Amino acid sequence: MVNKDFDIKAFAYFKDGKISLNGSVLYSSSETELPEILKDIYKKLETDYRKFFKMDVLSKVAFLTADMLLKSQNLASEENDIAVILSNNASSLDTDRNHQNTIADKDNYYPSPAVFVYTLANICIGEISIKYKLFSENSFFIFEAFNAQYLHAYANQLLISKKAKSVLCGWVNVDEEKYEAFLYLVNETNEKGNHTIAEINRLYNN
């Protein structure tokens, strides 16, 4: 039963100014600086979430990718039984650096609560969950590299144990100007049975 394969319903990828859904690029930005790319994609997605502009970069990258994917699923407006499992290899390092810059100089000490609150990588899950009313289990893991085997096993266990009807899984990594997000949504249905380690790796590497 643990090896049962469920269905990958949709997947999204965001890198190099291009954001795609199910393998097709939906929007791209001609901007070259990451902050401007994020603003541009936000506008093109027609996302209405004012808190977006207060987020750190990791949360913005995760949020935009999840927003495009989840919008395509016609979710309920009240509550959605979707667990979230995200991962990366840099944790919240990009924001940690920004926070360190505010406290490094004792003569110019100006720690910002708005920055400090994002010095945990899993805050990005909270932003997604608030927007889409996701109240199921969530976790953020740190791996050296994308770990399809772990995501596959964890998502399957959540679905088998009925702790969620769907699981949003993936990899969201930001380190200075380098960024990448790959998310996929796996459902408890077993029609295609394409939620396999091989298929997850194939989608990620395409």
Short mmCIF file of C-alpha atoms in Angstrom, two decimals:
data_model
loop_
_atom_site.label_atom_id
_atom_site.label_comp_id
_atom_site.label_asym_id
_atom_site.label_seq_id
_atom_site.Cartn_x
_atom_site.Cartn_y
_atom_site.Cartn_z
CA MET A 1 0.00 0.00 0.00
CA VAL A 2 2.84 2.40 0.79
CA ASN A 3 4.12 2.05 -2.79
CA LYS A 4 0.79 3.09 -4.29
CA ASP A 5 1.23 5.74 -6.97
CA PHE A 6 -1.19 8.65 -7.07
CA ASP A 7 -1.80 11.29 -9.75
CA ILE A 8 0.27 14.37 -10.49
CA LYS A 9 -2.48 16.78 -11.48
CA ALA A 10 -0.39 19.83 -12.40
CA PHE A 11 3.14 21.18 -12.15
CA ALA A 12 4.78 24.59 -12.42
CA TYR A 13 8.31 25.91 -12.93
CA PHE A 14 9.79 29.38 -12.40
CA LYS A 15 13.33 30.25 -13.43
CA ASP A 16 15.22 32.74 -15.62
CA GLY A 17 12.28 35.13 -15.81
CA LYS A 18 9.92 32.47 -17.18
CA ILE A 19 7.03 30.84 -15.35
CA SER A 20 5.42 27.76 -16.85
CA LEU A 21 2.43 25.56 -16.13
CA ASN A 22 2.38 21.91 -17.19
CA GLY A 23 5.37 22.45 -19.46
CA SER A 24 4.08 25.53 -21.28
CA VAL A 25 5.54 28.98 -20.60
CA LEU A 26 2.64 31.24 -19.64
CA TYR A 27 4.53 34.40 -18.78
CA SER A 28 8.04 35.72 -19.18
CA SER A 29 9.72 38.92 -18.08
CA SER A 30 12.17 41.05 -20.01
CA GLU A 31 13.48 42.51 -16.75
CA THR A 32 17.01 41.57 -15.70
CA GLU A 33 16.99 42.28 -11.95
CA LEU A 34 15.19 39.75 -9.74
CA PRO A 35 13.06 42.28 -7.79
CA GLU A 36 11.75 43.70 -11.06
CA ILE A 37 11.17 40.23 -12.52
CA LEU A 38 9.03 39.34 -9.52
CA LYS A 39 6.97 42.53 -9.79
CA ASP A 40 6.48 41.96 -13.51
CA ILE A 41 5.33 38.35 -13.10
CA TYR A 42 3.03 39.38 -10.23
CA LYS A 43 1.29 41.87 -12.53
CA LYS A 44 1.05 39.40 -15.41
CA LEU A 45 -0.51 36.77 -13.17
CA GLU A 46 -3.06 39.41 -12.09
CA THR A 47 -2.56 38.34 -8.50
CA ASP A 48 -4.45 40.38 -5.93
CA TYR A 49 -2.53 39.95 -2.67
CA ARG A 50 -1.17 43.16 -1.20
CA LYS A 51 0.98 41.39 1.37
CA PHE A 52 3.09 40.15 -1.55
CA PHE A 53 5.12 43.35 -1.53
CA LYS A 54 6.16 42.81 2.10
CA MET A 55 7.47 39.29 1.49
CA ASP A 56 11.10 38.28 1.21
CA VAL A 57 12.36 36.99 -2.14
CA LEU A 58 12.04 33.30 -1.25
CA SER A 59 8.39 33.76 -0.31
CA LYS A 60 7.69 35.76 -3.46
CA VAL A 61 9.19 33.08 -5.71
CA ALA A 62 7.27 30.31 -3.92
CA PHE A 63 4.06 32.33 -3.80
CA LEU A 64 4.01 33.23 -7.50
CA THR A 65 4.70 29.67 -8.59
CA ALA A 66 2.06 28.25 -6.26
CA ASP A 67 -0.40 30.97 -7.22
CA MET A 68 -0.23 30.10 -10.90
CA LEU A 69 -0.53 26.37 -10.22
CA LEU A 70 -3.37 26.57 -7.69
CA LYS A 71 -5.35 29.10 -9.74
CA SER A 72 -5.58 26.48 -12.47
CA GLN A 73 -7.32 24.04 -10.10
CA ASN A 74 -10.52 25.99 -9.35
CA LEU A 75 -10.15 25.48 -5.62
CA ALA A 76 -12.86 26.07 -3.05
CA SER A 77 -13.04 29.59 -1.64
CA GLU A 78 -13.53 28.49 1.97
CA GLU A 79 -11.06 25.72 2.84
CA ASN A 80 -8.86 23.28 0.94
CA ASP A 81 -7.50 19.99 2.25
CA ILE A 82 -4.08 20.41 0.65
CA ALA A 83 -0.86 19.65 2.52
CA VAL A 84 2.34 21.48 1.56
CA ILE A 85 5.84 19.96 1.43
CA LEU A 86 8.59 22.27 0.19
CA SER A 87 12.37 22.01 0.18
CA ASN A 88 15.60 23.72 -0.86
CA ASN A 89 19.32 23.78 -0.09
CA ALA A 90 19.76 27.42 0.98
CA SER A 91 17.05 27.59 3.64
CA SER A 92 16.38 31.31 4.25
CA LEU A 93 20.02 32.29 3.64
CA ASP A 94 19.18 35.17 1.33
CA THR A 95 17.02 36.83 3.99
CA ASP A 96 19.44 35.84 6.76
CA ARG A 97 22.12 37.90 5.03
CA ASN A 98 19.81 40.90 4.89
CA HIS A 99 19.04 40.53 8.58
CA GLN A 100 22.73 40.20 9.44
CA ASN A 101 23.44 43.45 7.60
CA THR A 102 21.03 45.25 9.92
CA ILE A 103 22.76 44.09 13.11
CA ALA A 104 26.43 43.76 12.10
CA ASP A 105 27.38 47.36 12.91
CA LYS A 106 26.94 48.16 16.60
CA ASP A 107 27.04 51.88 15.80
CA ASN A 108 24.37 51.54 13.14
CA TYR A 109 22.14 48.88 14.64
CA TYR A 110 18.74 48.81 12.99
CA PRO A 111 17.16 45.30 13.07
CA SER A 112 13.95 45.18 11.06
CA PRO A 113 11.05 43.04 12.34
CA ALA A 114 9.76 42.95 8.76
CA VAL A 115 12.99 41.25 7.66
CA PHE A 116 13.46 39.08 10.75
CA VAL A 117 10.05 37.42 10.40
CA TYR A 118 11.23 35.83 7.14
CA THR A 119 14.39 34.27 8.57
CA LEU A 120 12.61 30.92 8.57
CA ALA A 121 12.25 29.19 5.23
CA ASN A 122 8.83 27.76 6.04
CA ILE A 123 7.27 31.23 6.22
CA CYS A 124 6.71 30.97 2.46
CA ILE A 125 4.36 28.04 3.13
CA GLY A 126 2.37 30.27 5.47
CA GLU A 127 1.93 32.89 2.77
CA ILE A 128 0.61 30.30 0.31
CA SER A 129 -1.64 28.74 2.94
CA ILE A 130 -3.19 32.07 3.93
CA LYS A 131 -4.00 33.00 0.34
CA TYR A 132 -5.52 29.63 -0.53
CA LYS A 133 -6.90 28.63 2.90
CA LEU A 134 -4.82 25.50 3.22
CA PHE A 135 -5.18 23.99 6.69
CA SER A 136 -3.54 20.58 6.33
CA GLU A 137 -0.06 19.47 7.37
CA ASN A 138 2.97 21.38 6.07
CA SER A 139 6.74 20.96 6.26
CA PHE A 140 9.89 22.53 4.82
CA PHE A 141 13.04 20.42 4.38
CA ILE A 142 16.65 21.26 3.59
CA PHE A 143 18.48 18.94 1.19
CA GLU A 144 21.77 19.26 -0.69
CA ALA A 145 19.88 18.82 -3.95
CA PHE A 146 16.36 18.21 -5.23
CA ASN A 147 15.14 15.03 -3.52
CA ALA A 148 12.31 13.45 -5.49
CA GLN A 149 12.47 10.24 -3.47
CA TYR A 150 11.73 11.99 -0.18
CA LEU A 151 8.94 14.17 -1.60
CA HIS A 152 7.36 11.12 -3.23
CA ALA A 153 7.44 9.06 -0.03
CA TYR A 154 6.18 11.85 2.24
CA ALA A 155 3.35 12.88 -0.10
CA ASN A 156 2.23 9.28 -0.56
CA GLN A 157 2.19 8.71 3.19
CA LEU A 158 0.02 11.80 3.74
CA LEU A 159 -2.45 10.64 1.11
CA ILE A 160 -2.52 7.02 2.26
CA SER A 161 -3.10 8.05 5.87
CA LYS A 162 -5.90 10.43 4.74
CA LYS A 163 -4.20 13.44 6.31
CA ALA A 164 -4.82 15.36 3.08
CA LYS A 165 -6.67 14.95 -0.20
CA SER A 166 -3.89 16.62 -2.17
CA VAL A 167 -0.28 17.60 -1.55
CA LEU A 168 1.60 20.56 -3.00
CA CYS A 169 5.23 19.46 -3.24
CA GLY A 170 8.42 20.92 -4.58
CA TRP A 171 11.68 22.81 -4.50
CA VAL A 172 12.01 26.58 -4.00
CA ASN A 173 15.54 27.92 -3.77
CA VAL A 174 16.88 31.48 -3.66
CA ASP A 175 20.49 32.56 -3.20
CA GLU A 176 21.12 36.19 -4.15
CA GLU A 177 20.20 36.52 -7.85
CA LYS A 178 19.89 32.76 -8.38
CA TYR A 179 16.38 31.41 -7.98
CA GLU A 180 14.36 28.38 -8.97
CA ALA A 181 10.96 26.96 -8.13
CA PHE A 182 9.44 23.66 -9.16
CA LEU A 183 6.08 22.72 -7.66
CA TYR A 184 3.65 19.93 -8.39
CA LEU A 185 0.24 18.98 -7.05
CA VAL A 186 -0.46 15.30 -6.35
CA ASN A 187 -4.01 14.08 -5.74
CA GLU A 188 -5.39 11.10 -3.86
CA THR A 189 -6.84 9.73 -7.11
CA ASN A 190 -5.07 6.84 -8.82
CA GLU A 191 -6.13 7.10 -12.45
CA LYS A 192 -2.81 7.82 -14.14
CA GLY A 193 -0.61 6.60 -11.31
CA ASN A 194 2.11 8.96 -12.55
CA HIS A 195 3.30 10.13 -9.14
CA THR A 196 6.53 8.17 -9.37
CA ILE A 197 10.10 9.13 -8.50
CA ALA A 198 11.10 8.81 -12.15
CA GLU A 199 8.29 11.09 -13.33
CA ILE A 200 8.97 13.70 -10.64
CA ASN A 201 12.64 13.83 -11.67
CA ARG A 202 11.68 14.00 -15.35
CA LEU A 203 9.39 16.98 -14.78
CA TYR A 204 11.98 18.75 -12.64
CA ASN A 205 14.80 18.27 -15.14
CA ASN A 206 12.83 19.20 -18.27
#
